[in-house]
Coordinates of C-alpha atoms in Angstrom, one line a residue:
Chain U
X24 CA -23.6 13.0 -5.0
X25 CA -25.8 10.8 -2.8
X26 CA -25.8 10.3 0.8
X27 CA -23.4 8.5 3.1
X28 CA -25.0 5.2 4.4
X29 CA -25.2 5.5 8.5
X30 CA -23.4 3.5 9.8
X31 CA -25.2 2.3 13.0
X32 CA -23.3 1.8 16.4
X33 CA -26.2 1.3 18.3
X34 CA -27.6 -1.8 16.5
X35 CA -24.2 -3.6 16.4
X36 CA -23.7 -3.0 20.2
X37 CA -26.9 -4.3 21.3
X38 CA -26.3 -7.4 18.7
X39 CA -22.8 -7.9 20.6
X40 CA -23.9 -7.3 23.9
X41 CA -27.1 -9.7 23.3
X42 CA -24.3 -12.2 22.2
X43 CA -21.9 -11.5 25.0
X44 CA -24.8 -12.3 27.3
X45 CA -25.5 -15.6 25.8
X46 CA -21.5 -16.1 26.5
X47 CA -21.5 -15.0 29.9
X48 CA -24.9 -17.3 30.9
X49 CA -23.3 -20.3 29.1
X50 CA -20.3 -19.6 30.9
X51 CA -22.0 -19.5 34.6
X52 CA -24.0 -22.3 33.5
X53 CA -20.8 -24.6 32.8
X54 CA -18.5 -23.2 36.2
X55 CA -20.7 -21.9 38.4
X56 CA -19.2 -18.6 38.6
X57 CA -20.4 -15.4 37.0
X58 CA -17.9 -13.1 34.9
X59 CA -16.9 -10.2 37.2
X60 CA -16.0 -6.8 36.3
X61 CA -14.2 -4.9 39.4
X62 CA -14.7 -1.0 38.4
X63 CA -12.6 1.8 40.5
X64 CA -13.7 4.8 41.1
X65 CA -11.3 7.6 43.0
X66 CA -13.2 10.7 44.3
X67 CA -16.9 11.6 43.3
X68 CA -16.4 13.3 40.2
X69 CA -20.1 13.5 39.0
X70 CA -19.3 12.3 35.2
X71 CA -17.4 9.3 36.5
X72 CA -20.0 8.4 38.9
X73 CA -22.5 8.3 36.2
X74 CA -19.9 6.8 33.4
X75 CA -19.0 4.0 36.4
X76 CA -23.0 3.6 36.9
X77 CA -23.8 3.1 33.5
X78 CA -21.4 0.5 32.8
X79 CA -22.2 -2.0 36.0
X80 CA -25.8 -1.3 34.8
X81 CA -25.1 -2.5 31.6
X82 CA -22.7 -5.3 33.0
X83 CA -25.7 -6.5 35.2
X84 CA -28.0 -6.7 32.1
X85 CA -25.8 -8.8 30.2
X86 CA -25.2 -11.2 33.2
X87 CA -21.8 -9.6 34.2
X88 CA -21.9 -9.4 38.0
X89 CA -19.9 -6.1 39.0
X90 CA -17.6 -5.4 42.0
X91 CA -17.3 -1.5 42.6
X92 CA -14.1 -0.1 44.6
X93 CA -15.2 3.7 45.4
X94 CA -12.1 5.1 46.9
X95 CA -12.1 8.6 48.5
X96 CA -10.7 11.6 46.1
X97 CA -7.4 11.7 48.5
X98 CA -6.3 8.3 47.8
X99 CA -2.6 8.7 47.3
X100 CA -1.0 6.6 43.9
X101 CA 0.3 4.0 46.5
X102 CA -3.2 3.1 47.8
X103 CA -4.3 3.1 44.2
X104 CA -1.9 0.6 43.0
X105 CA -2.2 -1.8 46.2
X106 CA -5.8 -1.7 45.4
X107 CA -5.4 -3.2 41.7
X108 CA -2.4 -5.5 42.5
X109 CA -5.1 -7.0 44.9
X110 CA -7.9 -7.0 42.2
X111 CA -5.5 -8.4 39.7
X112 CA -5.0 -11.0 42.0
X113 CA -7.9 -11.8 43.0
X114 CA -9.4 -15.1 41.5
X115 CA -13.1 -13.5 41.8
X116 CA -12.6 -10.8 39.8
X117 CA -11.8 -11.6 35.9
X118 CA -11.4 -7.5 34.5
X119 CA -10.5 -4.5 36.1
X120 CA -11.9 -1.1 34.8
X121 CA -10.0 1.8 36.5
X122 CA -12.5 5.1 35.6
X123 CA -10.1 7.9 34.4
X124 CA -9.3 10.8 34.6
X125 CA -8.3 10.4 38.1
X126 CA -7.0 13.6 39.1
X127 CA -3.9 15.4 39.0
X128 CA -2.4 14.1 42.0
X129 CA -2.6 10.1 40.6
X130 CA 0.2 9.3 38.5
X131 CA -2.3 7.6 36.0
X132 CA 0.4 5.6 34.2
X133 CA 1.8 3.5 37.4
X134 CA -2.2 3.0 37.9
X135 CA -2.8 1.6 35.3
X136 CA 0.5 -0.8 35.2
X137 CA -0.8 -2.4 38.0
X138 CA -3.3 -4.1 36.1
X139 CA -2.0 -7.4 35.0
X140 CA -2.7 -7.5 31.6
X141 CA -4.9 -10.6 31.8
X142 CA -7.6 -8.5 33.3
X143 CA -7.1 -5.3 31.4
X144 CA -10.7 -5.6 29.4
X145 CA -10.3 -1.1 28.9
X146 CA -7.1 -2.2 27.1
X147 CA -5.2 0.8 29.1
X148 CA -1.6 -1.1 29.9
X149 CA 1.7 -1.0 28.2
X150 CA 1.6 -4.6 27.4
X151 CA -2.3 -3.8 25.8
X152 CA -0.9 -1.3 23.8
X153 CA 1.7 -3.4 22.4
X154 CA -0.2 -6.5 21.5
X155 CA -2.1 -4.1 19.6
X156 CA 0.6 -2.3 18.3
X157 CA 2.0 -5.8 17.2
X158 CA -0.7 -7.8 15.5
X159 CA -0.6 -10.0 18.4
X160 CA -3.4 -11.7 20.7
X161 CA -4.7 -9.2 24.1
X162 CA -7.2 -6.8 24.9
X163 CA -7.8 -3.8 23.3
X164 CA -8.5 -0.1 23.9
X165 CA -12.4 -0.5 23.9
X166 CA -13.3 2.8 21.8
X167 CA -10.6 1.8 19.0
X168 CA -11.6 -2.1 19.3
X169 CA -14.9 -0.9 18.5
X170 CA -14.2 1.4 15.8
X171 CA -12.4 -1.7 14.2
X172 CA -15.6 -4.3 14.6
X173 CA -17.7 -1.2 13.1
X174 CA -15.6 -1.2 10.0
X175 CA -15.7 -4.9 9.7
X176 CA -19.6 -4.8 10.2
X177 CA -19.6 -2.9 7.1
X178 CA -17.3 -4.3 4.9
X179 CA -14.7 -1.9 5.0
X180 CA -11.4 -3.4 4.5
X181 CA -8.9 -1.2 5.7
X182 CA -6.0 -3.6 3.9
X183 CA -4.0 -1.3 1.4
X184 CA -6.3 1.8 2.0
X185 CA -4.9 5.2 3.2
X186 CA -6.5 5.5 7.3
X187 CA -5.6 9.5 8.8
X188 CA -6.3 9.4 12.2
X189 CA -6.7 12.6 13.6
X190 CA -5.8 12.6 17.5
X191 CA -3.0 10.7 19.2
X192 CA -4.4 10.0 23.1
X193 CA -2.9 6.6 24.8
X194 CA -6.1 5.5 24.4
X195 CA -8.2 6.2 21.3
X196 CA -6.0 7.9 18.6
X197 CA -2.4 6.1 18.8
X198 CA -3.9 2.6 19.6
X199 CA -6.8 3.1 16.6
X200 CA -3.7 3.7 14.5
X201 CA -1.9 0.9 15.6
X202 CA -4.7 -1.3 14.5
X203 CA -5.5 0.2 11.3
X204 CA -1.7 -0.3 10.7
X205 CA -2.0 -4.2 11.9
X206 CA -4.6 -4.2 9.3
X207 CA -2.1 -2.9 6.6
X208 CA -3.7 0.3 6.2
X209 CA -1.2 2.8 5.5
X210 CA -1.9 5.0 8.2
X211 CA -1.2 8.7 9.3
X212 CA -1.4 10.3 12.2
X213 CA -2.6 14.0 12.5
X214 CA -2.5 16.3 15.5
X215 CA -2.5 19.5 16.8
X216 CA 0.7 20.8 15.4
X217 CA -0.2 19.1 12.0
X218 CA 0.7 22.1 9.5
X219 CA -2.0 21.5 7.0
X220 CA -5.1 19.2 8.4
X221 CA -7.0 19.5 5.4
X222 CA -4.9 18.2 3.2
X223 CA -3.8 15.4 5.1
X224 CA -7.2 14.6 5.7
X225 CA -8.1 14.8 1.8
X226 CA -6.3 11.7 1.3
X227 CA -8.1 9.4 3.0
X228 CA -9.7 6.8 2.3
X229 CA -10.6 6.2 6.3
X230 CA -11.0 9.1 8.3
X231 CA -11.0 8.5 12.4
X232 CA -11.6 11.3 14.1
X233 CA -10.7 11.0 17.4
X234 CA -9.4 14.9 19.1
X235 CA -12.4 16.4 20.6
X236 CA -12.9 19.5 19.1
X237 CA -16.3 20.3 18.1
X238 CA -16.9 19.6 13.9
X239 CA -13.2 20.2 13.3
X240 CA -13.5 18.4 10.3
X241 CA -15.4 19.8 7.7
X242 CA -17.1 17.7 3.9
X243 CA -14.9 19.3 2.3
X244 CA -12.1 18.2 4.0
X245 CA -13.5 14.6 3.3
X246 CA -12.4 12.9 -0.2
X247 CA -15.6 12.0 -2.1
X248 CA -16.5 8.4 -1.0
X249 CA -14.2 8.2 1.8
X250 CA -15.8 6.4 5.3
X251 CA -15.6 8.8 8.2
X252 CA -15.7 7.5 11.9
X253 CA -16.3 10.2 14.3
X254 CA -14.9 9.2 17.8
X255 CA -15.2 12.5 19.1
X256 CA -17.9 13.6 21.7
X257 CA -18.1 17.3 22.7
X258 CA -20.3 19.6 24.3
X259 CA -24.2 19.4 22.5
X260 CA -23.2 16.2 21.3
X261 CA -21.0 17.1 18.4
X262 CA -18.9 15.0 17.1
X263 CA -15.4 15.7 15.8
X264 CA -16.8 16.2 12.4
X265 CA -19.2 18.5 11.0
X266 CA -21.8 15.8 9.7
X267 CA -24.0 17.8 7.7
X268 CA -21.2 18.3 5.0
X269 CA -19.6 15.2 5.5
X270 CA -22.3 13.4 4.9
X271 CA -22.7 14.2 1.6
X272 CA -19.2 13.4 0.3
X273 CA -18.7 10.3 2.4
X274 CA -19.9 6.7 1.9
X275 CA -19.8 5.5 5.3
X276 CA -20.5 7.6 8.1
X277 CA -20.9 7.0 11.7
X278 CA -23.6 9.7 13.7
X279 CA -22.9 11.1 16.7
X280 CA -24.5 9.6 19.2
X281 CA -25.1 6.3 18.5
X282 CA -21.9 5.6 16.2
X283 CA -18.7 4.9 17.8
X284 CA -20.2 5.7 21.8
X285 CA -22.0 2.6 21.8
X286 CA -19.4 0.4 20.8
X287 CA -17.2 1.3 23.4
X288 CA -18.9 -0.4 26.4
X289 CA -20.1 -3.0 24.1
X290 CA -16.6 -4.3 23.4
X291 CA -16.0 -3.3 27.3
X292 CA -18.6 -6.4 28.1
X293 CA -17.0 -8.5 25.3
X294 CA -13.4 -8.2 26.6
X295 CA -14.4 -9.3 30.2
X296 CA -16.3 -12.6 29.4
X297 CA -13.5 -13.1 27.3
X298 CA -11.2 -12.9 29.8
X299 CA -13.6 -14.7 32.3
X300 CA -13.4 -17.4 29.7
X301 CA -9.8 -17.5 29.3
X302 CA -9.3 -17.3 33.5
X303 CA -12.0 -20.3 34.1
X304 CA -10.3 -22.3 31.6
X305 CA -13.3 -22.8 29.5
Chain X
X15 CA 19.9 21.4 -7.9
X16 CA 22.6 21.2 -5.3
X17 CA 23.8 17.9 -3.5
X18 CA 22.4 16.9 -0.1
X19 CA 24.8 17.4 2.6
X20 CA 25.5 14.1 4.7
X21 CA 24.4 13.0 7.9
X22 CA 27.7 11.7 9.4
X23 CA 26.5 9.1 11.6
X24 CA 30.2 7.5 11.8
X25 CA 31.6 11.3 13.4
X26 CA 28.5 11.7 15.5
X27 CA 28.0 8.5 17.0
X28 CA 32.8 7.9 17.8
X29 CA 31.5 11.3 19.9
X30 CA 28.8 9.9 21.6
X31 CA 31.0 6.9 22.1
X32 CA 33.6 9.0 24.1
X33 CA 31.4 10.8 26.0
X34 CA 29.6 7.4 26.9
X35 CA 33.5 6.3 28.1
X36 CA 34.1 9.0 30.0
X37 CA 30.8 8.8 31.9
X38 CA 31.6 5.2 32.6
X39 CA 34.9 5.7 33.8
X40 CA 33.6 8.3 35.9
X41 CA 30.6 6.2 37.1
X42 CA 33.3 3.4 38.1
X43 CA 35.4 5.2 39.8
X44 CA 32.9 6.6 42.2
X45 CA 30.6 3.7 42.4
X46 CA 33.7 0.9 42.4
X47 CA 31.6 -0.8 39.9
X48 CA 31.9 -1.0 36.3
X49 CA 28.7 -1.0 33.7
X50 CA 27.8 -4.3 32.6
X51 CA 25.9 -5.3 29.5
X52 CA 24.8 -8.9 29.4
X53 CA 25.0 -10.0 25.8
X54 CA 22.7 -13.8 25.5
X55 CA 22.9 -15.5 21.9
X56 CA 21.1 -18.5 21.1
X57 CA 23.0 -21.0 18.5
X58 CA 26.0 -20.3 16.4
X59 CA 24.3 -18.6 13.5
X60 CA 28.0 -16.9 11.9
X61 CA 26.2 -13.3 11.1
X62 CA 24.9 -13.2 15.1
X63 CA 28.4 -14.5 16.4
X64 CA 29.9 -11.4 14.5
X65 CA 27.1 -8.8 15.5
X66 CA 27.6 -9.9 19.2
X67 CA 31.4 -9.8 19.2
X68 CA 31.4 -6.8 17.8
X69 CA 29.2 -5.0 20.6
X70 CA 31.6 -6.8 23.3
X71 CA 34.9 -4.9 21.8
X72 CA 33.1 -1.8 21.7
X73 CA 31.9 -2.2 25.2
X74 CA 35.5 -3.2 26.0
X75 CA 36.6 0.3 24.4
X76 CA 34.2 1.8 26.3
X77 CA 35.0 1.1 29.3
X78 CA 31.6 -1.6 30.0
X79 CA 32.2 -4.7 31.1
X80 CA 30.3 -7.3 29.2
X81 CA 29.2 -11.2 30.4
X82 CA 28.5 -13.2 27.6
X83 CA 25.8 -16.2 28.0
X84 CA 26.2 -18.8 24.8
X85 CA 23.2 -21.0 25.0
X86 CA 22.8 -24.0 22.4
X87 CA 21.1 -23.8 19.6
X88 CA 18.3 -26.4 21.0
X89 CA 17.8 -24.1 23.7
X90 CA 13.9 -23.9 24.7
X91 CA 11.7 -20.8 24.9
X92 CA 11.4 -22.0 28.9
X93 CA 15.4 -22.0 29.6
X94 CA 16.1 -18.9 27.7
X95 CA 13.3 -16.9 29.5
X96 CA 14.9 -18.3 33.0
X97 CA 18.2 -17.1 31.8
X98 CA 16.9 -14.0 31.0
X99 CA 14.9 -13.8 34.5
X100 CA 18.3 -14.7 36.5
X101 CA 20.0 -11.9 34.6
X102 CA 17.5 -9.1 35.0
X103 CA 17.3 -10.2 38.6
X104 CA 21.5 -9.9 38.8
X105 CA 22.6 -6.9 40.5
X106 CA 25.9 -6.9 38.7
X107 CA 24.6 -6.9 35.5
X108 CA 22.8 -3.5 34.4
X109 CA 21.8 -3.7 30.7
X110 CA 20.7 -7.0 29.1
X111 CA 21.2 -7.8 25.0
X112 CA 19.2 -10.5 23.2
X113 CA 21.0 -11.1 20.7
X114 CA 18.1 -11.9 17.6
X115 CA 17.1 -13.7 15.4
X116 CA 17.0 -16.5 18.0
X117 CA 15.5 -19.0 15.3
X118 CA 12.1 -20.4 15.0
X119 CA 11.8 -22.7 17.4
X120 CA 11.9 -19.8 20.3
X121 CA 8.8 -17.5 20.8
X122 CA 10.7 -14.5 21.2
X123 CA 8.4 -12.4 22.6
X124 CA 8.2 -14.2 25.5
X125 CA 12.2 -14.2 25.6
X126 CA 12.1 -10.3 25.0
X127 CA 9.7 -9.6 28.0
X128 CA 11.6 -11.7 30.6
X129 CA 14.0 -8.8 30.0
X130 CA 13.0 -6.1 33.0
X131 CA 12.5 -3.0 31.5
X132 CA 15.3 -1.4 33.6
X133 CA 17.6 -3.2 31.8
X134 CA 16.0 -3.3 28.5
X135 CA 18.9 -1.2 26.8
X136 CA 18.3 -2.9 23.1
X137 CA 14.5 -1.5 23.8
X138 CA 12.7 -4.4 22.5
X139 CA 10.3 -4.9 25.3
X140 CA 6.4 -4.2 25.2
X141 CA 7.0 -1.3 28.1
X142 CA 10.0 0.4 25.9
X143 CA 7.7 0.3 22.9
X144 CA 4.9 1.9 25.1
X145 CA 7.3 4.4 26.8
X146 CA 8.5 5.5 23.2
X147 CA 5.4 6.0 21.8
X148 CA 3.8 7.7 24.4
X149 CA 6.5 10.1 24.7
X150 CA 7.8 9.0 28.5
X151 CA 11.3 7.8 30.1
X152 CA 12.7 5.1 29.0
X153 CA 14.6 3.2 26.7
X154 CA 14.6 3.1 22.9
X155 CA 14.9 0.5 20.4
X156 CA 18.9 1.6 19.4
X157 CA 18.1 2.6 15.8
X158 CA 15.1 4.9 15.9
X159 CA 16.7 6.2 18.9
X160 CA 20.1 6.5 16.9
X161 CA 18.0 8.0 13.8
X162 CA 16.5 10.7 16.3
X163 CA 20.4 11.5 17.6
X164 CA 21.3 12.1 14.3
X165 CA 18.3 14.5 13.2
X166 CA 19.2 16.4 16.3
X167 CA 22.6 16.7 15.6
X168 CA 21.7 17.9 12.0
X169 CA 19.4 20.5 12.9
X170 CA 16.1 18.5 12.0
X171 CA 13.1 19.3 14.2
X172 CA 10.3 17.4 12.8
X173 CA 7.4 19.4 14.8
X174 CA 4.6 19.8 12.7
X175 CA 6.7 18.4 9.4
X176 CA 5.8 15.2 7.2
X177 CA 7.5 12.1 8.2
X178 CA 7.0 8.7 6.2
X179 CA 8.5 6.0 7.6
X180 CA 9.0 2.5 5.3
X181 CA 8.5 0.0 7.3
X182 CA 6.7 -1.5 10.7
X183 CA 8.8 -4.1 12.2
X184 CA 8.6 -3.7 16.3
X185 CA 12.2 -2.4 16.5
X186 CA 12.7 0.2 13.8
X187 CA 9.8 0.9 11.8
X188 CA 7.3 1.3 14.7
X189 CA 9.1 2.8 17.1
X190 CA 11.1 5.1 14.6
X191 CA 7.6 6.6 13.8
X192 CA 6.2 6.5 17.1
X193 CA 9.0 8.7 18.0
X194 CA 8.9 10.9 15.2
X195 CA 4.9 11.6 16.5
X196 CA 6.2 12.1 19.9
X197 CA 8.2 15.1 18.5
X198 CA 5.1 16.3 17.2
X199 CA 5.6 14.7 13.3
X200 CA 2.4 14.1 11.3
X201 CA 3.6 10.7 11.0
X202 CA 2.6 8.2 8.4
X203 CA 3.6 4.4 8.2
X204 CA 3.8 2.9 4.9
X205 CA 4.9 -0.7 3.9
X206 CA 4.6 -3.6 1.0
X207 CA 0.6 -3.3 1.4
X208 CA 0.7 0.2 0.6
X209 CA -0.8 1.1 -2.5
X210 CA 1.3 3.7 -3.8
X211 CA 4.2 4.2 -1.9
X212 CA 5.8 6.5 -4.5
X213 CA 2.9 9.0 -4.3
X214 CA 2.9 8.8 0.0
X215 CA 7.1 9.2 0.1
X216 CA 6.9 12.3 -2.1
X217 CA 4.8 14.1 0.5
X218 CA 7.2 13.8 3.2
X219 CA 9.6 16.4 4.8
X220 CA 11.4 13.5 6.4
X221 CA 12.1 10.0 5.0
X222 CA 12.8 7.1 7.4
X223 CA 13.5 4.3 5.0
X224 CA 13.2 1.1 7.3
X225 CA 12.2 -1.9 5.1
X226 CA 15.0 -4.3 4.2
X227 CA 14.8 -3.8 0.4
X228 CA 17.7 -2.5 -1.7
X229 CA 17.4 0.8 -3.2
X230 CA 13.5 0.7 -3.4
X231 CA 13.3 4.7 -3.0
X232 CA 14.2 6.5 -5.8
X233 CA 15.1 10.1 -6.1
X234 CA 12.3 10.9 -8.0
X235 CA 10.3 9.6 -5.3
X236 CA 11.8 12.8 -2.6
X237 CA 10.4 16.0 -2.4
X238 CA 13.2 18.9 -3.4
X239 CA 14.6 19.1 0.1
X240 CA 13.4 16.4 2.0
X241 CA 15.3 14.9 4.5
X242 CA 16.6 11.4 4.1
X243 CA 17.1 8.8 6.6
X244 CA 18.1 5.4 5.0
X245 CA 18.1 2.8 8.2
X246 CA 18.2 -0.2 5.6
X247 CA 21.6 -2.4 5.3
X248 CA 20.8 -5.3 2.5
X249 CA 23.4 -7.2 0.5
X250 CA 26.3 -5.3 -1.3
X251 CA 26.6 -2.6 1.6
X252 CA 23.4 -1.3 0.2
X253 CA 20.5 0.7 1.6
X254 CA 16.7 1.0 0.8
X255 CA 17.0 4.1 -0.6
X256 CA 19.0 4.8 -4.2
X257 CA 21.9 7.0 -2.9
X258 CA 22.9 8.6 -6.6
X259 CA 19.8 9.7 -7.5
X260 CA 18.4 10.6 -3.9
X261 CA 21.0 13.0 -2.7
X262 CA 20.2 15.3 -6.0
X263 CA 17.4 15.8 -4.3
X264 CA 17.3 15.7 -0.5
X265 CA 18.6 18.2 1.6
X266 CA 20.4 16.0 3.9
X267 CA 21.1 12.3 4.0
X268 CA 22.7 9.4 5.4
X269 CA 24.7 7.5 3.4
X270 CA 24.8 3.8 3.9
X271 CA 27.3 2.5 5.3
X272 CA 28.1 5.1 8.0
X273 CA 24.3 6.8 8.4
X274 CA 22.2 5.1 10.8
X275 CA 24.6 1.9 11.1
X276 CA 27.2 3.2 13.6
X277 CA 24.1 5.2 15.5
X278 CA 23.0 1.8 16.9
X279 CA 25.8 0.4 19.1
X280 CA 26.2 4.1 20.2
X281 CA 22.7 4.2 21.2
X282 CA 23.4 0.8 23.1
X283 CA 26.6 2.0 24.9
X284 CA 25.1 5.2 26.1
X285 CA 22.1 3.6 27.5
X286 CA 24.0 0.9 28.9
X287 CA 25.8 3.7 30.8
X288 CA 22.8 5.2 31.5
X289 CA 21.3 2.1 33.1
X290 CA 24.2 1.7 35.1
X291 CA 23.9 4.9 36.6
X292 CA 20.4 4.5 37.7
X293 CA 20.8 1.3 39.0
X294 CA 23.9 2.3 41.0
X295 CA 22.0 5.1 42.1
X296 CA 24.4 7.8 40.6

């Protein structure tokens, strides 16, 4: 069996970011206002600080302003909700990214719901989840949205095919399944309580691994010719799929890193510019 | 093979309604206020008129007041949204039921979203869909909620079992799958574009038929010993499952009528009294 073709997320993300930068420049020229993403961080978790800084850098390179709101670690849910409501109402802010996790003392759901859906460019609100689920216009969760773009780029039409999503988190597994269902795939959700994961994955024409367990899915579980999307990112730059064995069975596969990862930020930037265009009436 | 045991929705619904009536009487005695369900109907579609009247009758028998708002067929989306916002803000109304379908000139989603989630006792808002999907507290769509109650009543624990939901409507198939997933089933959504429905259904330990096609699912597709829930209701009192052949293979099965159907109104009444209790601070 020949090796799978690699789905190159780095290259596709680069192209999306370039197109987004052109749209941002055009929007700025036409309206005198640059798109603006507010980034909100509670506390000083080093990984979160790094992520937010990376997103700000990417914004700058794409001609998107970013406004950073750093809140102390002791911020209450009520204070955070107040900040997010202000940003939701602020006409100078077009998109809001609330970096998470935020720590156990914060009611994350209350915080997310304080983001107006019009600025929910990270796709974390109830409204965004529902519009994804019902195939309605709205913002998508960035990683699932990036996965769908990768599938489109490589000519994978989910309609009528069996898709198996391993993982059911609110911002990754669940919306990824809903986006695949909206595109007419027959979708199965697997998770830690699934009795026979291997058997379920073997049915899949499209596998989305989104569970955060290193090399959980092995080549022997991949149906020959299946499309394998690895959204896992575990210690040591390792995905949820055992790449070396899966690449021998799949027809298309994402590497880790360089597959799904770069698509997440690209989707965030693209949605920020889309949000700005809508809010600026262009 | 012996015949399946019948899941008697009529009997369970009767018990839930009796318990709900007791709760409603207790609430009325303690607060001086009876629970109140607002029913909103646009136009005079005979089936919808009948459904609403039936719900009002059931409310009355359970000690729940109902306030009926009849809007003319020509009502615009904006007018309907205005009415629903008023009812959402009205402290004398604890639950809101918007009878649907409402006709092609109404933006149904805009109308549903005008119902405050605190009064969404029919489980039709984005917020209710999301809370169902994320396993959070909130109101459930009545038919899927009724299905889960039936499974509980008959000792069916979905955890770790394969559940196949046939149908993906916003108020039936999609939330039914999400409720099963929240209870740790491995959930597959099938629909009109599913390539091999029989093969998918044969994997199921629990089948939920929610597609509205008479006798689509036949006994030969039922895994021996599976639990079969038929949420279909088609012309001639026929479900989506061919009962006579499925009853020979299943371990538990809902009849049509008398299975899922009665559970829907029972769930509506129960959620109305729960909403009233919360709003009255009891």
